[in-house]
mmCIF file of C-alpha atoms and ligand atoms in Angstrom:
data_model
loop_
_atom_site.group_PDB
_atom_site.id
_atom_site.type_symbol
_atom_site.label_atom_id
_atom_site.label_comp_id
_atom_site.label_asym_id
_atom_site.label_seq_id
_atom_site.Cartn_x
_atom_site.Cartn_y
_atom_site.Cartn_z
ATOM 1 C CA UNK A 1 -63.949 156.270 23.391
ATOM 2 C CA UNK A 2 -65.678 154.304 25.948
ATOM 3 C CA UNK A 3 -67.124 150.879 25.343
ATOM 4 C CA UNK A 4 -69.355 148.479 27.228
ATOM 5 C CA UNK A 5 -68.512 144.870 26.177
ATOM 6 C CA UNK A 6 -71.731 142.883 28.431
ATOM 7 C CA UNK A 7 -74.271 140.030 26.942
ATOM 8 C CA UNK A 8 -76.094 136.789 28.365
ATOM 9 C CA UNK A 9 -78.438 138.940 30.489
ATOM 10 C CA UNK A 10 -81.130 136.490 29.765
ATOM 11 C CA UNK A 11 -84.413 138.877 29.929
ATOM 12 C CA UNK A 12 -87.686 136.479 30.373
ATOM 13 C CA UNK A 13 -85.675 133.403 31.812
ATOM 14 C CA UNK A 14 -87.088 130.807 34.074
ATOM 15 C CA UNK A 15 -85.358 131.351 37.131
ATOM 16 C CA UNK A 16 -85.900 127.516 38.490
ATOM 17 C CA UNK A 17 -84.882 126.975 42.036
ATOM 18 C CA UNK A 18 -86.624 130.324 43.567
ATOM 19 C CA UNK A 19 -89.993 129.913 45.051
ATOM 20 C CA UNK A 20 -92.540 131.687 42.586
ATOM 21 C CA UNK A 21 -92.522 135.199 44.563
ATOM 22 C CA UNK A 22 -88.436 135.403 44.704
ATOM 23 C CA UNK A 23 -88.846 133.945 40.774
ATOM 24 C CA UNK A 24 -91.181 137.413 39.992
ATOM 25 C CA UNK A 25 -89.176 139.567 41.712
ATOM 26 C CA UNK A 26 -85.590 138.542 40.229
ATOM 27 C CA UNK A 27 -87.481 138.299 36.383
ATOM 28 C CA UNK A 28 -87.952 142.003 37.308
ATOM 29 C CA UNK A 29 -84.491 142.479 38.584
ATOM 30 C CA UNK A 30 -82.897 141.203 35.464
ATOM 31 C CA UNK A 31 -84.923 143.518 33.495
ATOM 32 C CA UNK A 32 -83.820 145.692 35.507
ATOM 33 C CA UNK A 33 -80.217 145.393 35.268
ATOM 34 C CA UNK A 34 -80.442 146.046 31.526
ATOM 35 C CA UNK A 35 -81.893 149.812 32.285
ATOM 36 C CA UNK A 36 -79.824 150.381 34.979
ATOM 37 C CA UNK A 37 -76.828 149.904 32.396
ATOM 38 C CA UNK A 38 -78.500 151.899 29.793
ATOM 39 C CA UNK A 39 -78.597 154.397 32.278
ATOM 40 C CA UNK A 40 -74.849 154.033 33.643
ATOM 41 C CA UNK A 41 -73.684 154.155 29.309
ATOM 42 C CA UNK A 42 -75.523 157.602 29.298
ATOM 43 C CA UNK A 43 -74.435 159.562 32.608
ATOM 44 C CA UNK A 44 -71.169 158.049 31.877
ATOM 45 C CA UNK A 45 -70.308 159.030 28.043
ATOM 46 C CA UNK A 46 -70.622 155.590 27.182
ATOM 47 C CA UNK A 47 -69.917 155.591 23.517
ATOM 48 C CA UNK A 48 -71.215 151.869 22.513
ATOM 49 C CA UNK A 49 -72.900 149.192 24.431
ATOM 50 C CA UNK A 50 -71.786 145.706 22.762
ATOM 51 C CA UNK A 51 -74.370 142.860 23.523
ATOM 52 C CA UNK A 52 -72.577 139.709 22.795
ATOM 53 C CA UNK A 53 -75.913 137.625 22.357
ATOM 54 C CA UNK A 54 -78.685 136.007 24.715
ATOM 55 C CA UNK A 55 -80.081 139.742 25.823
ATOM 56 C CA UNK A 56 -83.321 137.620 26.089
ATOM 57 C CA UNK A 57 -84.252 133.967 27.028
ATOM 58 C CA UNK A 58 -86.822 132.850 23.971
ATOM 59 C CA UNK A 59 -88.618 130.861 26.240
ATOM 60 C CA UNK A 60 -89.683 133.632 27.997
ATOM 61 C CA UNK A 61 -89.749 136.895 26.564
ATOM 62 C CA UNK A 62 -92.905 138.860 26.760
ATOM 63 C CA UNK A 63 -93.900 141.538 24.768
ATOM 64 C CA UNK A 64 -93.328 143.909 27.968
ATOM 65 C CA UNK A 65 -90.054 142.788 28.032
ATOM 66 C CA UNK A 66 -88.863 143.473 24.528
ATOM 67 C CA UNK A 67 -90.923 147.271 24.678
ATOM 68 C CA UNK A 68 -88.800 147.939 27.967
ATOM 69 C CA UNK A 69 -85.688 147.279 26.790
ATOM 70 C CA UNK A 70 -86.305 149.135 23.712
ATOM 71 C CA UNK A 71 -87.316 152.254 25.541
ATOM 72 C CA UNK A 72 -84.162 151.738 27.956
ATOM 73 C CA UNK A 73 -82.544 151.788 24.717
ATOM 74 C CA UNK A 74 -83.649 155.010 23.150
ATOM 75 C CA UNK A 75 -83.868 156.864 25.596
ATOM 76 C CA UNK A 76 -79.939 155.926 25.928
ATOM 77 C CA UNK A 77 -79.495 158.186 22.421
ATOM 78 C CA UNK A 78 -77.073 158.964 21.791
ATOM 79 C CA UNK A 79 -74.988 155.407 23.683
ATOM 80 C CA UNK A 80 -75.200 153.229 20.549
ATOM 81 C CA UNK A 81 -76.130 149.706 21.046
ATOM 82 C CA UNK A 82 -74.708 146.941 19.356
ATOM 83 C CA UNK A 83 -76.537 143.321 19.177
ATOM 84 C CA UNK A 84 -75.653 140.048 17.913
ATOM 85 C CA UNK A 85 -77.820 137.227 18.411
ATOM 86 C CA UNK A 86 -76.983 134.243 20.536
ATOM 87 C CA UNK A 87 -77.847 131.002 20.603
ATOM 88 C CA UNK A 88 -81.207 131.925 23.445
ATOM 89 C CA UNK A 89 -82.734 134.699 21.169
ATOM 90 C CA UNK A 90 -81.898 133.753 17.670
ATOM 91 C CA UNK A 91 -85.478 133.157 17.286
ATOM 92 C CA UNK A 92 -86.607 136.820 18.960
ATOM 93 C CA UNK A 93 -88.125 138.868 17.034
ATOM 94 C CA UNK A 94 -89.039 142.248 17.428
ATOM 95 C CA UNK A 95 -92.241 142.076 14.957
ATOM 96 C CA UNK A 96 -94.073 144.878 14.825
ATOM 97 C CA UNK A 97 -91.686 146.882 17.396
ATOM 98 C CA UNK A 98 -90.476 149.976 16.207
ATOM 99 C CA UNK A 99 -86.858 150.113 16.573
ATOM 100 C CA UNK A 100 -84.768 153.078 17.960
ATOM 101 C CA UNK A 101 -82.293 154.800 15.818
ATOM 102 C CA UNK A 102 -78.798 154.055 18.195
ATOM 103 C CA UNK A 103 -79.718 149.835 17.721
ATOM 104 C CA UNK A 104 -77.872 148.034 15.341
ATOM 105 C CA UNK A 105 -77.257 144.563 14.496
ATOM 106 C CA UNK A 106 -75.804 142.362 12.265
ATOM 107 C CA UNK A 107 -78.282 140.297 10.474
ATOM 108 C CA UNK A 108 -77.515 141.870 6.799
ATOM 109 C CA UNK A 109 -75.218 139.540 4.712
ATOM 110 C CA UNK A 110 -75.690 136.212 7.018
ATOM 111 C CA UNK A 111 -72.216 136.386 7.521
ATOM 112 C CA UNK A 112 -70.192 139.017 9.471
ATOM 113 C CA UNK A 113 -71.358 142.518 8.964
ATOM 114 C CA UNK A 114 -68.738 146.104 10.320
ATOM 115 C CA UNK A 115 -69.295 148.886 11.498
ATOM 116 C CA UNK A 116 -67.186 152.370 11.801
ATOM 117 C CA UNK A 117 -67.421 153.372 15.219
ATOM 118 C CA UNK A 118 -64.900 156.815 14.416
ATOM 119 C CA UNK A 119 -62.200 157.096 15.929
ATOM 120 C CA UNK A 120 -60.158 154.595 14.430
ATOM 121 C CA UNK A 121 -61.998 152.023 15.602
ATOM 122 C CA UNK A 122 -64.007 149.144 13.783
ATOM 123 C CA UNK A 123 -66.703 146.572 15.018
ATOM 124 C CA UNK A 124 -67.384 143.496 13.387
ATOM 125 C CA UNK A 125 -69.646 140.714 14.129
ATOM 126 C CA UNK A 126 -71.969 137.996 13.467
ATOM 127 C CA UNK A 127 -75.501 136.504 14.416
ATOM 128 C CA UNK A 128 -74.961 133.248 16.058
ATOM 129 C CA UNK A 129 -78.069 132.280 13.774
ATOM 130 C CA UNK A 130 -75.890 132.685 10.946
ATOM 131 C CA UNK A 131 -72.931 129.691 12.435
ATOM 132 C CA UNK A 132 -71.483 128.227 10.677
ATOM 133 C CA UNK A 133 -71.653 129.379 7.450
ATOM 134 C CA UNK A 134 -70.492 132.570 8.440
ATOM 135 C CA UNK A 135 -67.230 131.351 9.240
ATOM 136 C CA UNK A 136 -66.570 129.841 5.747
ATOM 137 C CA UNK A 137 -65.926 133.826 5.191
ATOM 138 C CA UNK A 138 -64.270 135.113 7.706
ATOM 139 C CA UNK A 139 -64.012 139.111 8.112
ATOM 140 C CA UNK A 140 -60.759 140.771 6.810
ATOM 141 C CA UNK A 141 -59.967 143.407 9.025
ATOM 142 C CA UNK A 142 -58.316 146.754 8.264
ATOM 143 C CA UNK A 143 -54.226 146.631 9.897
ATOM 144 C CA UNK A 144 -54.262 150.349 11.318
ATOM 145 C CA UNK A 145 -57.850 150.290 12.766
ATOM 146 C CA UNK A 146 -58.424 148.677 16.638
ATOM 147 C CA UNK A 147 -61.288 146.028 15.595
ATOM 148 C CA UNK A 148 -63.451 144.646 17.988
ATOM 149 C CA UNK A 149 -64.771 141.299 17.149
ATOM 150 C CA UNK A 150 -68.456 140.459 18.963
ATOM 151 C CA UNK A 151 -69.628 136.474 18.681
ATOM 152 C CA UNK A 152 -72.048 134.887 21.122
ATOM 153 C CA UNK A 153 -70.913 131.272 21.399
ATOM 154 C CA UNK A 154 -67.914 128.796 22.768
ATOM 155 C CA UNK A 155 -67.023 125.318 21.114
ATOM 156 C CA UNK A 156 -69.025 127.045 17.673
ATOM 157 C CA UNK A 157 -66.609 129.326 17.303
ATOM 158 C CA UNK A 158 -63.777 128.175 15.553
ATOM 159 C CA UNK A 159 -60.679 130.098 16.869
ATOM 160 C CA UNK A 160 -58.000 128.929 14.841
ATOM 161 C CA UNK A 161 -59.435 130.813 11.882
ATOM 162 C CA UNK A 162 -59.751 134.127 13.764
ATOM 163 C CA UNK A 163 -56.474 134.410 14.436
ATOM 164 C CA UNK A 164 -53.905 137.214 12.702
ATOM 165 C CA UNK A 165 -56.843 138.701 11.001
ATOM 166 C CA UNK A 166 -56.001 142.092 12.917
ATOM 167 C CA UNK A 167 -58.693 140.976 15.605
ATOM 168 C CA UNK A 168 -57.274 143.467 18.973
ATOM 169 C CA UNK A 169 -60.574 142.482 21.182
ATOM 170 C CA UNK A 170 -62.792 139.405 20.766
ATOM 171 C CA UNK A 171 -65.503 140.130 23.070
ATOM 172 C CA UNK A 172 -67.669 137.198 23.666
ATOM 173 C CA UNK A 173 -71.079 136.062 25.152
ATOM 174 C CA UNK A 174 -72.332 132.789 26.505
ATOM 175 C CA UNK A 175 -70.156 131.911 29.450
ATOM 176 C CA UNK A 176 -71.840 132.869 32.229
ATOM 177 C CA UNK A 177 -68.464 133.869 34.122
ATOM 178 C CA UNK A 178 -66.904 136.899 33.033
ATOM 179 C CA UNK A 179 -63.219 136.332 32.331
ATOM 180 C CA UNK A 180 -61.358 138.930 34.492
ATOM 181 C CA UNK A 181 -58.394 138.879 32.332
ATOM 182 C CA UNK A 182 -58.561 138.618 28.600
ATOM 183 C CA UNK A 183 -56.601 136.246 26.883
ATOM 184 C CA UNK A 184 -54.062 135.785 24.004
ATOM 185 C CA UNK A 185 -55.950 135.097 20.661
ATOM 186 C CA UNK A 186 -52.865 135.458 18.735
ATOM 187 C CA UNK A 187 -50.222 137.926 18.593
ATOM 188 C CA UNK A 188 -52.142 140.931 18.813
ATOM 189 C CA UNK A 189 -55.587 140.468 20.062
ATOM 190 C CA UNK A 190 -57.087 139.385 23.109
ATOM 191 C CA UNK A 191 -60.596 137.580 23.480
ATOM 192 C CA UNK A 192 -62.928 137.791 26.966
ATOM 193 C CA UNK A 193 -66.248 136.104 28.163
ATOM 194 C CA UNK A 194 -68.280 139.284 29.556
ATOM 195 C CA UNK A 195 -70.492 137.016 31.467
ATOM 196 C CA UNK A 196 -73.723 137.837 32.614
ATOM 197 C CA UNK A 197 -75.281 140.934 34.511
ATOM 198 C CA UNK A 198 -77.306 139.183 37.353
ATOM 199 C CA UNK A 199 -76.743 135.740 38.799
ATOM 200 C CA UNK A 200 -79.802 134.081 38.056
ATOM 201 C CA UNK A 201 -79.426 130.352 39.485
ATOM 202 C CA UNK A 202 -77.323 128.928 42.016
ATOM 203 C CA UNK A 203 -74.564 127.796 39.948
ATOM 204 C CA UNK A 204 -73.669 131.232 38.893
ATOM 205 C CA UNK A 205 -72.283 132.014 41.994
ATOM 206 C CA UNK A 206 -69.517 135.348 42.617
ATOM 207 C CA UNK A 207 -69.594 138.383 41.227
ATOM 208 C CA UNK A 208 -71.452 139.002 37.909
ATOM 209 C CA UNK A 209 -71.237 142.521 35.560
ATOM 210 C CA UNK A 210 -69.689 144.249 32.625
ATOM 211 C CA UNK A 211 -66.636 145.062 31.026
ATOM 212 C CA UNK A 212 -65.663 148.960 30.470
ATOM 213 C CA UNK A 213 -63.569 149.613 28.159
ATOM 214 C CA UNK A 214 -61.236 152.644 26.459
ATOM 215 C CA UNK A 215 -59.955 152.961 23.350
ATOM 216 C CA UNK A 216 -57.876 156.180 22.398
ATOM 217 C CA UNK A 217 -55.952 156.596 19.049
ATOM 218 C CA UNK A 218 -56.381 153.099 18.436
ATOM 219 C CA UNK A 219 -54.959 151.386 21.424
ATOM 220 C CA UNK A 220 -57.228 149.748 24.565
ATOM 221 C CA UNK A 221 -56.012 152.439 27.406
ATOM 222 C CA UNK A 222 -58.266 150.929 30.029
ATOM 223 C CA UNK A 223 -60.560 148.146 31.140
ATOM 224 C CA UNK A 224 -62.101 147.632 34.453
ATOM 225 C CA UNK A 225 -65.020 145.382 35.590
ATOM 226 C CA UNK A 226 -67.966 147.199 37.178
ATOM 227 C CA UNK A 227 -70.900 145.400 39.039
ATOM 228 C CA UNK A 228 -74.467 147.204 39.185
ATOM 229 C CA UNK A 229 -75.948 143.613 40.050
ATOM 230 C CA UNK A 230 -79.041 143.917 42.653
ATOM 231 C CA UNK A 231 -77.881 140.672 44.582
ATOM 232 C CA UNK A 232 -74.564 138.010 44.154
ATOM 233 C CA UNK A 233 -74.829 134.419 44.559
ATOM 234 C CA UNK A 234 -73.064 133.407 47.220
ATOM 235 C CA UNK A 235 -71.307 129.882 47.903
ATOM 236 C CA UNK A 236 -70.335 129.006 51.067
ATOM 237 C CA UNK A 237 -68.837 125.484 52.525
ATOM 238 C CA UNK A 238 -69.562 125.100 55.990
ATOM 239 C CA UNK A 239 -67.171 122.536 57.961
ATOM 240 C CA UNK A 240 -69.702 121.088 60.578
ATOM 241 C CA UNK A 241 -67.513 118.105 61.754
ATOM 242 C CA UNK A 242 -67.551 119.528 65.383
ATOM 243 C CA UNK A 243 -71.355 120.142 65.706
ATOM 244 C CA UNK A 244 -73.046 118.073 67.896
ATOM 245 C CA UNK A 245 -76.739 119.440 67.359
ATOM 246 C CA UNK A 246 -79.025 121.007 64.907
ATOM 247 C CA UNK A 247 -78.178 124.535 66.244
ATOM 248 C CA UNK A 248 -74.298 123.987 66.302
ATOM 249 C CA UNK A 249 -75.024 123.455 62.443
ATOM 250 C CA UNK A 250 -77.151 127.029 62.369
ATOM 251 C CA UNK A 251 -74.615 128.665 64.163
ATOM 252 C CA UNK A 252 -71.346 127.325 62.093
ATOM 253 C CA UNK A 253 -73.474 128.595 58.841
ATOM 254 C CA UNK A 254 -74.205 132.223 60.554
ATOM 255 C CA UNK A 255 -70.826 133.174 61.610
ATOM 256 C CA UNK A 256 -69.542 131.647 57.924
ATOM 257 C CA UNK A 257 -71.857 133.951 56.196
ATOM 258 C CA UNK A 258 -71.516 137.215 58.652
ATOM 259 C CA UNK A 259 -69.848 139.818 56.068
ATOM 260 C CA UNK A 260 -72.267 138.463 53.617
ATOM 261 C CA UNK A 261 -75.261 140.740 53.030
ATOM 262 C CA UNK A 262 -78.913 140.265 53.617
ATOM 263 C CA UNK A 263 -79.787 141.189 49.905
ATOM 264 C CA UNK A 264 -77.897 138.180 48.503
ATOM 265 C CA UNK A 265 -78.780 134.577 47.203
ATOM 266 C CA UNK A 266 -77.234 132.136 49.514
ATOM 267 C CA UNK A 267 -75.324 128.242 48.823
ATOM 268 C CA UNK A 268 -74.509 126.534 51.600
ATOM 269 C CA UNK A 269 -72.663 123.354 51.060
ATOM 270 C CA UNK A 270 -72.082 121.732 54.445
ATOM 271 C CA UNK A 271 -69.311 119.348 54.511
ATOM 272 C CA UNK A 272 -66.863 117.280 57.381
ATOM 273 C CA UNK A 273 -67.315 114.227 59.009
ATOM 274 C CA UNK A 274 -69.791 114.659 62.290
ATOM 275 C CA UNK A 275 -70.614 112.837 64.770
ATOM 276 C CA UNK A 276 -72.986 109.833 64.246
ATOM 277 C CA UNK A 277 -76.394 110.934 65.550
ATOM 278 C CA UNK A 278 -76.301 114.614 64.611
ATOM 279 C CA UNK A 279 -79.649 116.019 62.984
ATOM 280 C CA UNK A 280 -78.393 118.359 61.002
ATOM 281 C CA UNK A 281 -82.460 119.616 60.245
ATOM 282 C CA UNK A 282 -81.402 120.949 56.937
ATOM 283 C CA UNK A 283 -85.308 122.306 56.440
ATOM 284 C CA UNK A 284 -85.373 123.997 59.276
ATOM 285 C CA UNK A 285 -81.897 125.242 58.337
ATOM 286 C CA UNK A 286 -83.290 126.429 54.795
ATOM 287 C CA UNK A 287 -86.378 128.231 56.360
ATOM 288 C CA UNK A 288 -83.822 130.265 58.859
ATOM 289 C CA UNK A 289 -81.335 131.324 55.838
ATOM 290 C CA UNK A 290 -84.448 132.509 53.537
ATOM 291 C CA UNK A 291 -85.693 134.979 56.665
ATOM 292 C CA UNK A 292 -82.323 136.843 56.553
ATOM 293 C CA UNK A 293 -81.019 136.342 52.673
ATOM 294 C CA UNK A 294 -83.409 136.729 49.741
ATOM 295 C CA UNK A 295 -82.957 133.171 49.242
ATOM 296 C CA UNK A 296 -81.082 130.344 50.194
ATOM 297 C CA UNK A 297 -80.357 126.589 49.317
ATOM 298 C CA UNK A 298 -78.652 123.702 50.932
ATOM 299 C CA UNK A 299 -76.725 121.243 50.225
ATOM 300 C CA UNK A 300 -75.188 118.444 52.368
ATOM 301 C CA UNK A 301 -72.258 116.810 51.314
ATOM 302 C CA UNK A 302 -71.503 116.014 55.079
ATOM 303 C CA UNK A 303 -70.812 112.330 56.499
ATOM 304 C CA UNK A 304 -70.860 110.391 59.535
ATOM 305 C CA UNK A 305 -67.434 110.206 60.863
ATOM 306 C CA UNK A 306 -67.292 106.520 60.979
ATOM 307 C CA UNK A 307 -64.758 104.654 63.647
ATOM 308 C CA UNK A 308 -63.576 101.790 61.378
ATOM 309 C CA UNK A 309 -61.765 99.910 63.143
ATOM 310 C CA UNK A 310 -63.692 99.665 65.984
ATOM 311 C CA UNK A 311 -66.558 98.605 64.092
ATOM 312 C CA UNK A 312 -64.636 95.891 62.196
ATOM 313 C CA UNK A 313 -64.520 94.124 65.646
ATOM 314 C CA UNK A 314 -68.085 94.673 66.932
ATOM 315 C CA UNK A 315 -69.751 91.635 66.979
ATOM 316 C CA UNK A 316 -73.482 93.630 66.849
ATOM 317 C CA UNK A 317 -75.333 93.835 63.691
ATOM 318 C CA UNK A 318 -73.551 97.235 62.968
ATOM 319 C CA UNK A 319 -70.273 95.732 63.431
ATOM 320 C CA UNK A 320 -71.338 93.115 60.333
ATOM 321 C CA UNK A 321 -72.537 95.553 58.473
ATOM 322 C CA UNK A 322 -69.555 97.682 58.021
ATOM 323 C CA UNK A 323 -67.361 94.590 57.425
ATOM 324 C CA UNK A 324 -69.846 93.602 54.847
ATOM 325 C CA UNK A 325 -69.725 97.005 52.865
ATOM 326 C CA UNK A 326 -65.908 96.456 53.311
ATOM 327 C CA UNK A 327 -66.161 93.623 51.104
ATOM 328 C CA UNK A 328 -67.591 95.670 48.156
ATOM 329 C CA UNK A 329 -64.983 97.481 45.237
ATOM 330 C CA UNK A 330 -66.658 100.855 45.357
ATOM 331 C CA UNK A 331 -65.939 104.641 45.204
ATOM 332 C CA UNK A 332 -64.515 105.844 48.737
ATOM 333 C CA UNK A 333 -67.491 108.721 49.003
ATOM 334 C CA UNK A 334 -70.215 106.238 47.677
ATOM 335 C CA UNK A 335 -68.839 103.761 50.772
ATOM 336 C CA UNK A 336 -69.134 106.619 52.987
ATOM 337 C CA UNK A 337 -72.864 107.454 51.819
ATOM 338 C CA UNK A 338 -73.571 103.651 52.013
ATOM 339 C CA UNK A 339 -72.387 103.433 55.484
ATOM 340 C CA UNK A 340 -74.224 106.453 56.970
ATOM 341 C CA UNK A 341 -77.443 105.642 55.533
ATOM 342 C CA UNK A 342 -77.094 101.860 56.746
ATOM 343 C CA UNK A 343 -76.141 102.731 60.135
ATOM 344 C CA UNK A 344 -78.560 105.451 60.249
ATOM 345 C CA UNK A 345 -81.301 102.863 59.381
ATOM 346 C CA UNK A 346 -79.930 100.246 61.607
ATOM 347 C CA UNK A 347 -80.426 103.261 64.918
ATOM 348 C CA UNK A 348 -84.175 103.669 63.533
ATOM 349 C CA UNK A 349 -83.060 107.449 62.166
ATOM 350 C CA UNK A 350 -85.261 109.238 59.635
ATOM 351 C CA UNK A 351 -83.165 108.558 56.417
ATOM 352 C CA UNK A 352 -83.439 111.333 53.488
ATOM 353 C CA UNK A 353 -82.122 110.258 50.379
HETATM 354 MN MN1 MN B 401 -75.669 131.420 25.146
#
């Protein structure tokens, strides 16, 4: 049997750091991503699609949103889809929705509700609306069945008490990062963070998907991470210590991002110590990287290479300046900040802080 373990894909979510078009474009894409899987479960004899919580942002989920993803969802019969709440739709409802058939959750009980999937295999979980009490229960699974185990949640979920209850796969939702190796629960089962479909903001940078996996005669045969994602978030540091102008620094960040495609969301963290006087003209910079990527941002984390000891014997105003910075107990990278913006001031230099 073939099982997709996925979650966290955050239908109706913000999206802060995009300008309002690329905002209305990726809220699309994420919707998106969510049919495109339904899709991939059916032409792929997908037997169940486990959603490990967060399948929509509360904030803001739109009635379009929820009738999409149901239709994605039925018209996935017979994949079966399997949906515990997390802790960003708990208060989702579907109201006057009408449901398909092949969507179940597991909101009878308010504790931790099973299902038979056949096969010999068992899935058991619980609404993260329903921590912690659910836990003062926690499910007895059958020895000779593989059990899946499907929680949305991280420091709420107490571990110690899941462990040798027959638990063989623990899949979990709300770390964005999918875990590409599952790890030890306890002797026999394993537990994994699917992470989410899309990378929405810039800190979920690096591949982002879902876990396939397959179960025969009650042992996990296979497992394999597939990507359908539209676009990745891509970090990159650039080293600019040897640029000496404005288009050195454009250059350095082209040839670091040449295998990377067009269709991506770009990071670019410049760092190194440059020469002193080097506009770096990180707007301009910003404006060039958004023309050829579907978005960019950049940060500088870049210094002034500063000569020291020279300056602790020039007898100009810069010269006292350093020494008198010297004189302060402070963090080594807050010195270096201090320093650069002081002797940038001190040349009449734009200063952006
Ligand atoms: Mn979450």
């Amino acid at each position: 049997m073939k099982i997709i373990h996925t979650g966290d894909i955050h239908i109706g979510s913000a999206l802060k750091g995009f300008s309002p078009e690329k905002a209305a474009i990726r809220k699309a894409e994420i919707l998106d991503g969510f049919c495109k899987l339904t899709r991939y479960a059916k032409e792929n004899g997908v037997a169940a699609v486990l959603i490990a919580g967060d399948l929509f942002d509360e904030n803001g989920v739109l009635p379009y949103m929820k009738r999409t993803v149901l239709a994605a969802i039925e018209t996935a019969n017979p994949v079966r889809f399997f949906y515990v709440s997390g802790n960003h739709d708990a208060t989702v409802e579907f109201g006057d929705h009408a449901l398909p058939q092949n969507l179940y959750f597991f909101s009878e009980n308010h504790g931790f509700f099973s299902y038979d999937l056949g096969e010999k295999i068992t899935l058991t979980g619980a609404d993260t609306r329903n921590f912690p009490t659910a836990f003062s229960t926690p499910p007895v699974l059958p020895r000779d069945t593989f059990n899946i185990l499907l929680l949305h949640g991280a420091e709420d979920i107490p571990f110690p008490l899941l462990r040798d209850r027959n638990v063989d796969y623990l899949a979990l939702g709300h770390i964005h990062k999918p875990s590409p190796i599952a790890e030890s629960l306890d002797g026999r089962g394993r537990y994994r963070y699917c992470g989410c479909l899309e990378g929405r903001g810039f800190d979920e940078v690096g591949a982002r998907g879902f876990f396939l996996l397959e179960i025969q005669n009650g042992s996990l045969i296979g497992e394999k991470f597939l990507s359908l994602a539209k676009r990745t978030v891509v970090e990159v540091r650039v080293d600019i210590s040897a640029c000496d102008t404005a288009l050195d620094v454009e250059n350095a960040t082209l040839a670091a991002l040449q295998t990377t495609g067009g269709e991506n969301i770009v990071k670019i963290v410049l760092c190194g110590r440059h020469k002193e006087g080097l506009r770096k003209d990180i707007s301009l910079l910003c404006a060039r990287l958004c023309e050829r990527f579907f978005f960019a941002k950049v940060e500088d984390e870049s210094r002034v290479a500063i000569d020291y000891d020279a300056l602790k014997t020039d007898k100009t105003e810069r010269g006292e300046f350093v020494r008198e910075v010297g004189r302060y107990e402070m963090n080594e990278d807050f010195r270096a900040e201090v320093l650069e913006v002081g002797l940038k001031a001190l040349l009449g230099e734009e200063i952006d802080l």
